[in-house]
Coordinates of C-alpha atoms and ligand atoms in Angstrom, one line a residue:
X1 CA 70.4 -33.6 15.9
X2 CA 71.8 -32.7 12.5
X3 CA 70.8 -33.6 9.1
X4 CA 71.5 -33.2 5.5
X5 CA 68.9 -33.2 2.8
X6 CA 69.4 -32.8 -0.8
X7 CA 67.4 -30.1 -2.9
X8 CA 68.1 -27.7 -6.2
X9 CA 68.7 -24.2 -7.1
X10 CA 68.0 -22.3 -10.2
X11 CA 70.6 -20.1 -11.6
X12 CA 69.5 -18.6 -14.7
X13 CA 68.7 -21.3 -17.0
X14 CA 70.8 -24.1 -14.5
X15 CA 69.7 -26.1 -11.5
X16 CA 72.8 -26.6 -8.8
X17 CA 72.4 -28.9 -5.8
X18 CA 71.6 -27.5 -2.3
X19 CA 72.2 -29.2 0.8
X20 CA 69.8 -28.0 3.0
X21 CA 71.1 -28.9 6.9
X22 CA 68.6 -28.7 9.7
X23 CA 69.8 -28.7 12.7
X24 CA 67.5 -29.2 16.1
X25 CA 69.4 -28.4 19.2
X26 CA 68.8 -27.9 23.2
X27 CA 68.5 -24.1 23.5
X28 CA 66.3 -21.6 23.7
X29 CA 63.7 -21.8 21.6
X30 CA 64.3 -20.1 18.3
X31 CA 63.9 -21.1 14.4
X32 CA 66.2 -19.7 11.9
X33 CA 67.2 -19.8 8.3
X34 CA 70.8 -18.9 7.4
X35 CA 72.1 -19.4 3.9
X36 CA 71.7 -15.7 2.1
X37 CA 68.0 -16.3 1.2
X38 CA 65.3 -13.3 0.2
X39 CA 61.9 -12.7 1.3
X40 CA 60.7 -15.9 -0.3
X41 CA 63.3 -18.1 2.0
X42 CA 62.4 -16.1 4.9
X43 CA 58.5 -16.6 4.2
X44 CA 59.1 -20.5 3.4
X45 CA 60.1 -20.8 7.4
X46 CA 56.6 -19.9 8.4
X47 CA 54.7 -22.2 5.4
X48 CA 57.1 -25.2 6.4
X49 CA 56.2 -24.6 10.3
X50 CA 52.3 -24.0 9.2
X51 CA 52.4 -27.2 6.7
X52 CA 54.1 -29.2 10.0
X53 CA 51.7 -28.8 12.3
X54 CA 48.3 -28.9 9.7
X55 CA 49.7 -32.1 8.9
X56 CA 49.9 -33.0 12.9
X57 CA 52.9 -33.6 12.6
X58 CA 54.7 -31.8 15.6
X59 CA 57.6 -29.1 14.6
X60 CA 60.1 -29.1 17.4
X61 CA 60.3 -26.8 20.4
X62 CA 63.5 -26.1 21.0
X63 CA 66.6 -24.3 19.0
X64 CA 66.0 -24.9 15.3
X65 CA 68.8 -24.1 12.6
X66 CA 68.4 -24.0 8.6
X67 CA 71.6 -23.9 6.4
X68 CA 71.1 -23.5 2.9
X69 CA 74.1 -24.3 1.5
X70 CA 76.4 -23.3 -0.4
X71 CA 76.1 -19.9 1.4
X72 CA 77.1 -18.0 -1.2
X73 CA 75.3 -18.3 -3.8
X74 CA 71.4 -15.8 -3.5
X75 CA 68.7 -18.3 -3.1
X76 CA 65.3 -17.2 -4.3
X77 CA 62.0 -19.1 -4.3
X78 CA 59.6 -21.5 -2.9
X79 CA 62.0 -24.7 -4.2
X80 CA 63.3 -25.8 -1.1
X81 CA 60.3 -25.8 1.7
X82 CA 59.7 -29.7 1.0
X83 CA 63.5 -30.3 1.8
X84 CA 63.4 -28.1 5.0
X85 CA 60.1 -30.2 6.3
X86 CA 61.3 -33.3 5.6
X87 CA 64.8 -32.5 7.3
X88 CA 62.9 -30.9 10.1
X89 CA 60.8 -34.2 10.1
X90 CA 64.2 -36.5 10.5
X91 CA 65.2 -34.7 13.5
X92 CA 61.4 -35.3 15.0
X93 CA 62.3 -38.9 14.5
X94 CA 58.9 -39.4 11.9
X95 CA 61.3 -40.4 9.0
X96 CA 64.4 -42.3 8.9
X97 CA 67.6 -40.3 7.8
X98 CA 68.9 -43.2 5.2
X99 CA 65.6 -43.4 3.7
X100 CA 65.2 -39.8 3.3
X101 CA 68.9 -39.5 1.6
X102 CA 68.2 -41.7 -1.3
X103 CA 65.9 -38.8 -2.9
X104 CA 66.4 -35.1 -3.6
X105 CA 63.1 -33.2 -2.9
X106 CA 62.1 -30.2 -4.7
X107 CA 58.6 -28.3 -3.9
X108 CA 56.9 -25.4 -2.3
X109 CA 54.3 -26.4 0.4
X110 CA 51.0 -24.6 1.6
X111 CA 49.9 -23.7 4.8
X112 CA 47.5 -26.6 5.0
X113 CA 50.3 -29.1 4.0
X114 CA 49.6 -29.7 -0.1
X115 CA 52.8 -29.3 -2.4
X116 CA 52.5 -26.7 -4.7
X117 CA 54.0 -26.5 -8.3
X118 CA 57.1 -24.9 -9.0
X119 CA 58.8 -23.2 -11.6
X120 CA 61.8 -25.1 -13.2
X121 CA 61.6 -28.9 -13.0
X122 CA 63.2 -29.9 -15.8
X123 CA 66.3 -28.1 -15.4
X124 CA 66.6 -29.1 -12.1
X125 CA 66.1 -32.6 -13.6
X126 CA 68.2 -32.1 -16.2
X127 CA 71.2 -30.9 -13.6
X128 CA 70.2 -33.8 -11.2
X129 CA 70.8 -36.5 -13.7
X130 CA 74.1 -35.0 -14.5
X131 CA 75.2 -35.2 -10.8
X132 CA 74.1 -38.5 -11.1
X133 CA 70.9 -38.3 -8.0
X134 CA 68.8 -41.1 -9.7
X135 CA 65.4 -40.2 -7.4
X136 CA 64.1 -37.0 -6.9
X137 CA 60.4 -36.0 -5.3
X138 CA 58.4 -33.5 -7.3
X139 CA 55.4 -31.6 -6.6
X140 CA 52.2 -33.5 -8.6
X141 CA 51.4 -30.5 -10.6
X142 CA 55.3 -30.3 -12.2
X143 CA 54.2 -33.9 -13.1
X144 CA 54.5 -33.8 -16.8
X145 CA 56.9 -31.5 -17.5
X146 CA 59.3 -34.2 -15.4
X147 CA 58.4 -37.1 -17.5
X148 CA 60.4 -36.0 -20.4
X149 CA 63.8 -36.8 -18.9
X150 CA 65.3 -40.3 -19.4
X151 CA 67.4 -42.6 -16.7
X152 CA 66.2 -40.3 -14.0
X153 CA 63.1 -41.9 -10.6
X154 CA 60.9 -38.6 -10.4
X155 CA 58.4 -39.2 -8.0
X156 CA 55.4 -36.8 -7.2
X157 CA 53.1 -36.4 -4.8
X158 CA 50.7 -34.1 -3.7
X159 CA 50.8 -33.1 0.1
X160 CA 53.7 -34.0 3.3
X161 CA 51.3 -36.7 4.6
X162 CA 51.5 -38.6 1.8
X163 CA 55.3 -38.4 1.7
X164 CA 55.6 -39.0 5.2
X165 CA 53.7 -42.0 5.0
X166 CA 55.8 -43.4 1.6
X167 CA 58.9 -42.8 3.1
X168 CA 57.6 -44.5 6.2
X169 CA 56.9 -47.5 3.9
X170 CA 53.6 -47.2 4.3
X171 CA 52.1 -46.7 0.9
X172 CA 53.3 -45.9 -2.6
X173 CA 53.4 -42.3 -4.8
X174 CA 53.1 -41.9 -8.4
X175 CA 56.3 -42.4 -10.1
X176 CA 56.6 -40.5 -13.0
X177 CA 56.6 -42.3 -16.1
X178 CA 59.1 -41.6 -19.0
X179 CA 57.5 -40.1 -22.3
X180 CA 59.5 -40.3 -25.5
X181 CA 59.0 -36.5 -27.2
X182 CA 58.6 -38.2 -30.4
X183 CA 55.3 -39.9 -29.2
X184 CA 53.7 -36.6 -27.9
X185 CA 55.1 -34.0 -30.4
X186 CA 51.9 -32.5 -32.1
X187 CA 52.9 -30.9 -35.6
X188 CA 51.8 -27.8 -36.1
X189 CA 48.5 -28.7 -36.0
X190 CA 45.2 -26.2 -36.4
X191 CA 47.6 -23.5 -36.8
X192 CA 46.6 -20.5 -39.9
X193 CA 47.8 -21.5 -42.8
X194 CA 49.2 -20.1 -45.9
X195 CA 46.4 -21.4 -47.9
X196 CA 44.4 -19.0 -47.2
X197 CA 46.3 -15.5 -47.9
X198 CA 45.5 -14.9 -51.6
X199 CA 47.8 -13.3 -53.9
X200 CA 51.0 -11.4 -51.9
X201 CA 53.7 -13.8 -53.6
X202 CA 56.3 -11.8 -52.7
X203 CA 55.7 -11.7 -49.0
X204 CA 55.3 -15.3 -48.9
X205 CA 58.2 -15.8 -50.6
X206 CA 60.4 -14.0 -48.5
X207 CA 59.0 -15.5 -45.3
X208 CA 59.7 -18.7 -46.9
X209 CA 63.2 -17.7 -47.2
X210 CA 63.7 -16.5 -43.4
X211 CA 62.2 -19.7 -42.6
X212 CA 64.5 -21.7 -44.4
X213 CA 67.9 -20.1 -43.3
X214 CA 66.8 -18.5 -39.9
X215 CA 66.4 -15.0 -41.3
X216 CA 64.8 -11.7 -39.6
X217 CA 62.7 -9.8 -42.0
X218 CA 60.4 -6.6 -42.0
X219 CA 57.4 -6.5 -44.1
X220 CA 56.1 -2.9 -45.1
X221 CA 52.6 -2.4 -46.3
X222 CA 49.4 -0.5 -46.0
X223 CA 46.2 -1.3 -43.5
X224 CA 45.0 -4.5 -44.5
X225 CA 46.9 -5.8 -46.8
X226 CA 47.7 -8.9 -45.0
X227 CA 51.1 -8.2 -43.0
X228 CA 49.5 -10.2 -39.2
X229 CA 48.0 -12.5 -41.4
X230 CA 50.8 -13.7 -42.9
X231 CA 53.1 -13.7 -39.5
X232 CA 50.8 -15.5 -38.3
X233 CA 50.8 -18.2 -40.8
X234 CA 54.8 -18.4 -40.6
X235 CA 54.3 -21.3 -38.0
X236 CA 53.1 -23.5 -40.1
X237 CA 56.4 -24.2 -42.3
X238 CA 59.0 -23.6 -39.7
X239 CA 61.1 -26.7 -39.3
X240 CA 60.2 -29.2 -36.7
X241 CA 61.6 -28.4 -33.2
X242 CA 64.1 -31.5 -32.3
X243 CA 64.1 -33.1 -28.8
X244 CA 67.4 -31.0 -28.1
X245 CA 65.6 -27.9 -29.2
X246 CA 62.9 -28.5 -27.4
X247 CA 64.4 -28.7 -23.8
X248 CA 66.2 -25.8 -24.3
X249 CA 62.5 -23.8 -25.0
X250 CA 61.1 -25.6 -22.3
X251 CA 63.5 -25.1 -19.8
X252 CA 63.2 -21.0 -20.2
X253 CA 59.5 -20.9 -20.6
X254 CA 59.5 -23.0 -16.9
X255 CA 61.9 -20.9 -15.3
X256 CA 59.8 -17.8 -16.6
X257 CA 56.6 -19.8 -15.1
X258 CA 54.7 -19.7 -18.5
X259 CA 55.0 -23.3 -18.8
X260 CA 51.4 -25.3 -19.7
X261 CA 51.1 -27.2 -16.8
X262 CA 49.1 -30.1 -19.0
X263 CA 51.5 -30.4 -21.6
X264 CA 55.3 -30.4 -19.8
X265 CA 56.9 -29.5 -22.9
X266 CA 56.8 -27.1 -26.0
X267 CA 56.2 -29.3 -28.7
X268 CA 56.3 -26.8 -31.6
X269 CA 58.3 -23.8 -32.3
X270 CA 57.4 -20.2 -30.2
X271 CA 55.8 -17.7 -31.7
X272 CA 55.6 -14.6 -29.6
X273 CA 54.0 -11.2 -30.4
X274 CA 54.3 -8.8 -27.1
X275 CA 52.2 -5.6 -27.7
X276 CA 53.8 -2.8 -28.5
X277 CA 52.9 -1.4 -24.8
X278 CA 55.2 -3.9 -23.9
X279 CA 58.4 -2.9 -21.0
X280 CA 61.8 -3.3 -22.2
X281 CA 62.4 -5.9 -19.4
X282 CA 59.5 -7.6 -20.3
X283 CA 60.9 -7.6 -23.9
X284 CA 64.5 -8.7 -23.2
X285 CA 64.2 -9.9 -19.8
X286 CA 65.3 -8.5 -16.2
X287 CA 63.4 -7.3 -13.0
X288 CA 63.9 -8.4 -9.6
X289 CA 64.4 -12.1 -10.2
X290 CA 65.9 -11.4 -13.6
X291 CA 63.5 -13.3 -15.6
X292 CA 63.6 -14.0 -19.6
X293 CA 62.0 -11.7 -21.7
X294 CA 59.6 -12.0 -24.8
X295 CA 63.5 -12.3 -26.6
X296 CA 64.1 -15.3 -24.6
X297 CA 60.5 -17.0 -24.8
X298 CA 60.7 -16.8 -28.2
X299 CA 64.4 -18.5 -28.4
X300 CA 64.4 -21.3 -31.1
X301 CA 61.5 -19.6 -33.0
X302 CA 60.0 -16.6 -33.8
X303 CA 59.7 -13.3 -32.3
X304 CA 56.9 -10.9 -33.7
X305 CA 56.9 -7.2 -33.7
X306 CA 53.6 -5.9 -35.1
X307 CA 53.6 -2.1 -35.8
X308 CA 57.4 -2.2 -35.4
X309 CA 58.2 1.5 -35.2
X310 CA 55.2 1.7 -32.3
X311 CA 57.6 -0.1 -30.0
X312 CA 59.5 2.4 -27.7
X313 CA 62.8 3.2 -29.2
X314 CA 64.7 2.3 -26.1
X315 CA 63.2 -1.4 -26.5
X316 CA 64.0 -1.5 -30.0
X317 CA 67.8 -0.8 -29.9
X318 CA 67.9 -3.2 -26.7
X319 CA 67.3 -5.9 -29.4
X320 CA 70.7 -5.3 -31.6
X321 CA 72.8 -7.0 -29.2
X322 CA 70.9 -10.3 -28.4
X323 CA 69.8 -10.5 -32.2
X324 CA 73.6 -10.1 -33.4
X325 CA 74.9 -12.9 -30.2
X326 CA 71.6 -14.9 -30.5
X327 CA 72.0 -14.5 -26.2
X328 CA 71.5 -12.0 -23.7
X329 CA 72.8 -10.9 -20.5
X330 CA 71.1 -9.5 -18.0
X331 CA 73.1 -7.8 -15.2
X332 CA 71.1 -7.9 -11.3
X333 CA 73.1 -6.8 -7.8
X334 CA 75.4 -9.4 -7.4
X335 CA 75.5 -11.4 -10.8
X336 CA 74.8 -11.2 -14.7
X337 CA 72.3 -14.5 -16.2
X338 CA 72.4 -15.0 -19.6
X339 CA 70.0 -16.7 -21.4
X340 CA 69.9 -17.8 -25.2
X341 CA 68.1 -15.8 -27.9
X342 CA 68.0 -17.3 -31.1
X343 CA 65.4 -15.8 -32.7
X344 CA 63.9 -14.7 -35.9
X345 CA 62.5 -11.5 -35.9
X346 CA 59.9 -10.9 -38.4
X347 CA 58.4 -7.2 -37.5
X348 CA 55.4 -5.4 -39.8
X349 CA 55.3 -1.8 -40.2
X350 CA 53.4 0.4 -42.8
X351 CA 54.8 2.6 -45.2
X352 CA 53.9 5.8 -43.2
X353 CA 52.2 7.6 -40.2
X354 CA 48.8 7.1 -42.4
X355 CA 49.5 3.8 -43.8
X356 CA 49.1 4.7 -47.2
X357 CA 51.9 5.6 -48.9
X358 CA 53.0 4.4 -52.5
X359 CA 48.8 3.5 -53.3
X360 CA 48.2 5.5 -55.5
X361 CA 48.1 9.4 -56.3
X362 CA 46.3 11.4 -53.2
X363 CA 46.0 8.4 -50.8
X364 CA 48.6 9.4 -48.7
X365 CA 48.4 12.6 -46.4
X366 CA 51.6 12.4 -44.7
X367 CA 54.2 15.3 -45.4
X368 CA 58.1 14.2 -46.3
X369 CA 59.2 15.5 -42.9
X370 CA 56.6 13.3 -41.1
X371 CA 57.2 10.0 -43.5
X372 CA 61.3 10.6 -42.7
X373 CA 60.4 11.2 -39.1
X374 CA 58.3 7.4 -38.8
X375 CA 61.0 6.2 -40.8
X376 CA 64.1 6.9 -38.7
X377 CA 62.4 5.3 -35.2
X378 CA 63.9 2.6 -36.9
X379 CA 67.6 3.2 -36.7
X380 CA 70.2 2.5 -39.4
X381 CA 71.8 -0.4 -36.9
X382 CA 68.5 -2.4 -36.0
X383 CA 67.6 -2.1 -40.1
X384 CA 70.8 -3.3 -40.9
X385 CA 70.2 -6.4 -38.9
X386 CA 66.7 -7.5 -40.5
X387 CA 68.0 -9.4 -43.8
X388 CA 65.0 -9.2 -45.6
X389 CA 62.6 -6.0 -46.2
X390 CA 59.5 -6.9 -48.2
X391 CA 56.7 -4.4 -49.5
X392 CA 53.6 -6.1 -48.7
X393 CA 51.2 -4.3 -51.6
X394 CA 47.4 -4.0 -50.8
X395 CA 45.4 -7.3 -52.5
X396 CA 44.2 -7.1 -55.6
X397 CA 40.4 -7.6 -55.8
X398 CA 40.6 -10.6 -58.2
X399 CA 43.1 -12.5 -56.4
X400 CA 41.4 -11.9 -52.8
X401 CA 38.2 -13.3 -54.7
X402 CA 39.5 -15.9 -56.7
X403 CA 38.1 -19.1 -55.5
X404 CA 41.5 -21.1 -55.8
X405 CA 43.3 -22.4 -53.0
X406 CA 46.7 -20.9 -52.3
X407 CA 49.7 -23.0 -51.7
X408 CA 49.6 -24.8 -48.7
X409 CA 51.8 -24.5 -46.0
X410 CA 52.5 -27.8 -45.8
X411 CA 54.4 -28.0 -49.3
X412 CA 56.2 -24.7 -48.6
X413 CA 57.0 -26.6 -45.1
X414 CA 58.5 -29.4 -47.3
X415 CA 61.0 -27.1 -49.4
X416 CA 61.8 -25.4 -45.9
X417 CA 62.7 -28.5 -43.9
X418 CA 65.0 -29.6 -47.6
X419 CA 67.1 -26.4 -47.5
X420 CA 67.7 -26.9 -43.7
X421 CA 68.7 -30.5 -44.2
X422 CA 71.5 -29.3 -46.4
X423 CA 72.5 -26.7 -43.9
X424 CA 72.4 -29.4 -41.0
X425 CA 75.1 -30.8 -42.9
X426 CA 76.9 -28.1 -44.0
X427 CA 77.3 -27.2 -40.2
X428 CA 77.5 -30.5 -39.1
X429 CA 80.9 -29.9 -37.7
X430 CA 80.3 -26.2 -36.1
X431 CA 77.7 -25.1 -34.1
X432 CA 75.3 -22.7 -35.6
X433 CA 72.4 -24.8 -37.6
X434 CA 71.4 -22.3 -40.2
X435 CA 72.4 -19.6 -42.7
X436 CA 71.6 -16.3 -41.0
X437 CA 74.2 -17.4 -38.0
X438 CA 77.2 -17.8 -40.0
X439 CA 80.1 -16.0 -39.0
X440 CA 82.9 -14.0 -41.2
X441 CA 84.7 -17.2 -41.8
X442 CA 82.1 -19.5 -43.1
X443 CA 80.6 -16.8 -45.1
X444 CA 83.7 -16.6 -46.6
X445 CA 83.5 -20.1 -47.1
X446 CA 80.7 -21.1 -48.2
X447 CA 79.3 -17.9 -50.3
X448 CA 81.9 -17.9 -52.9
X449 CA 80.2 -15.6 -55.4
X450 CA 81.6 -15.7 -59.7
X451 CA 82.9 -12.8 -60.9
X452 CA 79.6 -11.4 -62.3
X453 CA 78.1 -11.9 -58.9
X454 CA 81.0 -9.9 -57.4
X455 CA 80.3 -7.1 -59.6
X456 CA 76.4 -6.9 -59.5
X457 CA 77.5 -7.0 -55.6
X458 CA 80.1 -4.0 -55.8
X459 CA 77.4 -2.0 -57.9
X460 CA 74.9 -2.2 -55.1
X461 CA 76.8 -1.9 -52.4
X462 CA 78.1 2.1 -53.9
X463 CA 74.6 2.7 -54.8
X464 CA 72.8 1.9 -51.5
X465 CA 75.8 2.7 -49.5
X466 CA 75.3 -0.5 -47.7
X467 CA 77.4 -1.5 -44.3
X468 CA 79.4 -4.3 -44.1
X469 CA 76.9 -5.7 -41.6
X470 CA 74.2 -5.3 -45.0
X471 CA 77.1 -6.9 -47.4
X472 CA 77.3 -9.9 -45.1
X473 CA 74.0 -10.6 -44.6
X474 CA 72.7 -10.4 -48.1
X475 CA 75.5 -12.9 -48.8
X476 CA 73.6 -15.2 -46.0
X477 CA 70.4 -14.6 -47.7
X478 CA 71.6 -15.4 -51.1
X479 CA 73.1 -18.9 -49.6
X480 CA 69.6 -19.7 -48.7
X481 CA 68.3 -19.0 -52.1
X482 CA 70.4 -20.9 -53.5
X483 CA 70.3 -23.9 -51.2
X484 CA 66.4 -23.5 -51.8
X485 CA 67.0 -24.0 -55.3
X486 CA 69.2 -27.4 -54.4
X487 CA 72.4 -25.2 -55.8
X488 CA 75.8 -25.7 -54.7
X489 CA 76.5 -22.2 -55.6
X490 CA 75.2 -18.9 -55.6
X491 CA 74.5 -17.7 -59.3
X492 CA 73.6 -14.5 -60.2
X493 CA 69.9 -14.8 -59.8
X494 CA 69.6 -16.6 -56.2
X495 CA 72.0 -12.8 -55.5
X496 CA 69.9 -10.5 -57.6
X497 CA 67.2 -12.1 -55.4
X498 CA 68.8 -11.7 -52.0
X499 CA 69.3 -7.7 -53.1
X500 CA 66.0 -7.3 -54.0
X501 CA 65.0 -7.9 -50.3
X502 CA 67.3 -4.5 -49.1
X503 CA 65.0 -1.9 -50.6
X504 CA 64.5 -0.1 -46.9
X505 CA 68.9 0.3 -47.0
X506 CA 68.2 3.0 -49.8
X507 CA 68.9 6.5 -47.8
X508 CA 66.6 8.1 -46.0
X509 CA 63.7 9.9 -48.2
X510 CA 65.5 9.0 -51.0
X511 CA 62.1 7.7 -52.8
X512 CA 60.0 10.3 -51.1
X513 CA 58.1 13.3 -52.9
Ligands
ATP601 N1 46.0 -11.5 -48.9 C1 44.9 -11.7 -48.2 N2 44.2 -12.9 -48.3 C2 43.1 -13.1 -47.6 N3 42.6 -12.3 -46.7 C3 43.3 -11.1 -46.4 C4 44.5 -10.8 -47.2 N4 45.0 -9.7 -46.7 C5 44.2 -9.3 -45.7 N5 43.2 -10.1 -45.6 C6 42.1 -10.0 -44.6 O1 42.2 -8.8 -44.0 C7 42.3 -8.9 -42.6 C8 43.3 -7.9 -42.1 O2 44.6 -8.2 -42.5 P1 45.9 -8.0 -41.5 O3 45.4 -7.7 -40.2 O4 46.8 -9.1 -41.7 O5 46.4 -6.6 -42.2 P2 47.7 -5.8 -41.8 O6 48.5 -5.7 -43.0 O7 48.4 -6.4 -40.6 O8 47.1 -4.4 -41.4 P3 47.6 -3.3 -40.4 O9 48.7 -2.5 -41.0 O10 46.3 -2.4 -40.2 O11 48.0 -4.0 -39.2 C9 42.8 -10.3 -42.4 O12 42.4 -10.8 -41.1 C10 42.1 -11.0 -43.5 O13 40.8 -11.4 -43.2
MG602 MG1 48.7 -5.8 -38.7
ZN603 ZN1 50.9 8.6 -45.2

């Protein structure tokens, strides 16, 4: 007997159907899998004939055939073990072929018989309700992050008996009920805030900035002066995530398996900060089953690189071409995955291998030749892409004292979230959603400087020998001042501003000794 049963595929960040035929014919006894599978595919034969029988139900004696199809395509994972029971099941005559067509079943199963969570539900969901399958079976524990698609019957359940005994019509499963993202999203909530880094009005300001137009910036300062802290308070006033936003995060961190099991979607924006021990695949993604990287992870949000120049330098120039494309590829044996990267970088770094330079007379113990050396880990190409540099001085004693409360993130949130309103509709037509990802063409268009802003610009440009790369982006930069200052234009001081934020472009050594 043949039959057809439907299941899904993950390619990159896409789910694609997969018929998966079973075929139990006379012959001599034999039980194959055909369909280019790995190790895992060859491994889910034995589970699905273990999970069979410890459900006593019988698995069949004679010739059994498994087609995953289409053939072509390298299958990987655990996905399709429930589809290959259940088919196996319809040619033992426990389940009804029509019955069994009107769901798609997606789920790895245990020796014993339980269904066990898999890695990327909802874009399998997601890809289902575009092929228009309206019921699909999912493992118990993927029950959350299913609930967040709309128009679409997921049902889970938690072992084969159960199944077998609902599609036998003789008892019910849990079907998944739909959650709107606007009922569950939890704002930023118990995150650090900005109220509590005294003084460093600089810093704060220019994280405001990347915040507002999607900016990558580098803040250099001594030990202790505050540099994690305040990454770690850039959270707090990052725009909200939308729904669209969201799915797009959550579909990566599933695929990657990092998904909270208990929540089902990322509700805020991701904030990642890898070690610098960190691998470069583990950074940008890749090994055997070509998974997303920290780059990836942190897509939509924010990617942190503490102690930036302690990174390995191969890792570091990996970044310049996802952060330029806001995507990377990743190249494996027969195909190349891409997965978005739109990130802001914000790295910290001090000033030198001892951390104090510029303190003060005699702090510093570092020779010129060992400051240039720190220095140039960083190339000229992966500076030229952070738009903002800040010096992050150490606190002053009366201001990491004073008693006051800073500014609180949530008003700094409130000037962010009006500057990206006016760049949601200054974009509303073209797809990029915020300053730092406007190309030749709208920076041209929309950061017409006046004539005194073209000179100040031509001045600094011979003086800092800037690149082009530089010229553009402090354009970008000074578009956000501005639109954080509610101006249609850029004036001369929302510019003066944005240069202010290069001081790293000046050539190498140039204010050392
Ligand atoms: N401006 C500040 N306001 C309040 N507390 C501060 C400030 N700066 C530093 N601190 C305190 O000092 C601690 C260390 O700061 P932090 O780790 O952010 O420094 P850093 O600049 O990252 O240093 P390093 O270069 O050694 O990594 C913080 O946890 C905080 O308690
Ligand atoms: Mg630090
Ligand atoms: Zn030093």
């Amino acid at each position: 007997m043949l039959t057809k049963v439907k299941s899904f595929g993950l390619n990159g960040l896409d789910g694609y159907l997969v018929d998966v035929e079973v075929d139990v014919s006379a012959g001599m006894p034999s039980y194959d899998i055909v369909g280019l599978g790995d190790t895992a595919i060859k491994e889910s034969k034995f589970r699905v004939k273990s999970a069979i029988r410890n459900s006593l139900y019988q698995f069949p004696i004679d010739k059994v055939t498994i087609n995953l199809a289409p053939a072509d395509t390298k299958k990987e994972g655990s996905l399709y073990d429930l589809a290959i029971a259940v088919g196996i099941l319809v040619c033992q005559g426990v389940l009804d072929k029509n019955k069994v067509k009107e769901f798609a079943y997606v789920g790895e199963l245990s020796l014993d018989g339980s269904i066990k969570k898999v890695n990327g539900i909802l874009p399998i969901l997601i890809t289902a309700k575009e092929l228009g399958i309206k019921k699909v079976i999912v493992p118990k524990e993927n029950a959350f992050e299913a609930s967040y698609i709309e128009n679409i019957e997921a049902y889970c359940c938690s072992n084969i008996i159960e199944l077998v005994e609902y599609l036998q019509g003789l008892r019910e499963i849990e079907k998944i009920e739909y959650k709107r993202f606007e009922d569950i999203k939890q704002i930023n909530k118990g995150q650090d805030d900005f109220k509590y880094v005294k003084g460093q009005a600089l810093a704060k300001r220019a994280l405001e900035i990347s915040a507002s137009g999607g900016h990558n910036c580098i803040m250099v300062g001594p030990p202790g002066s505050g540099k994690s802290m305040l990454a770690k308070c850039l959270p707090s006033i990052l725009p909200d995530l939308t729904f669209e936003e969201a799915l797009e995060v959550t579909k990566i961190h599933s695929i990657a398996g990092v998904l909270d099991a208990n929540v089902g979607i990322i509700t805020n924006r991701p904030f990642r900060s890898p070690h610098h021990t960190t691998t470069t695949p583990a950074l940008v993604g890749g090994g055997r089953t070509a998974k997303p990287g920290e780059i990836s992870l942190s897509h939509n949000g924010v990617l942190f690189l503490d102690e930036f120049p302690e990174y390995p330098r191969t890792a570091i120039e990996t970044l310049r071409q996802p952060l330029e494309d806001s995507k990377i590829s990743i190249s494996r044996v027969q195909q190349t995955i891409e997965y978005p990267a739109n990130v802001m970088l914000i790295a910290s770094m001090n000033p030198c291998p001892c951390g104090y330079y510029g303190q003060g007379p005699n702090k510093c113990k570092c020779t010129p030749s060992q400051i240039i050396k720190y220095r140039n880990k960083l190339s000229g190409p992966i500076m030229d892409r952070i738009d903002l540099h800040v010096e992050v001085d150490g606190v002053n004693y009366s201001d990491l004292t004073s008693r006051e409360y800073e500014e609180s993130s949530e008003s700094i949130k409130a000037r962010v979230e009006k500057a990206r309103n006016i760049q949601l509709k200054r974009f509303a037509n073209d797809k990029n959603f915020c300053n730092a990802k406007m190309n030749n063409e709208q920076i041209k268009k929309y950061c017409k400087l006046d004539e005194d802003g073209e000179d100040i610009l031509k001045m600094a440009f011979e003086v800092y020998d800037l690149s082009a790369r530089a010229y553009s982006r402090i354009l970008k930069v000074a578009r956000t001042i501005a639109d954080l200052d509610n101006s249609e234009n850029i004036l001369v001081e929302h510019l003066t501003e944005a240069l202010q934020y290069r001081n790293l472009d000046k050539k190498d050594g140039e204010d050392i000794c």
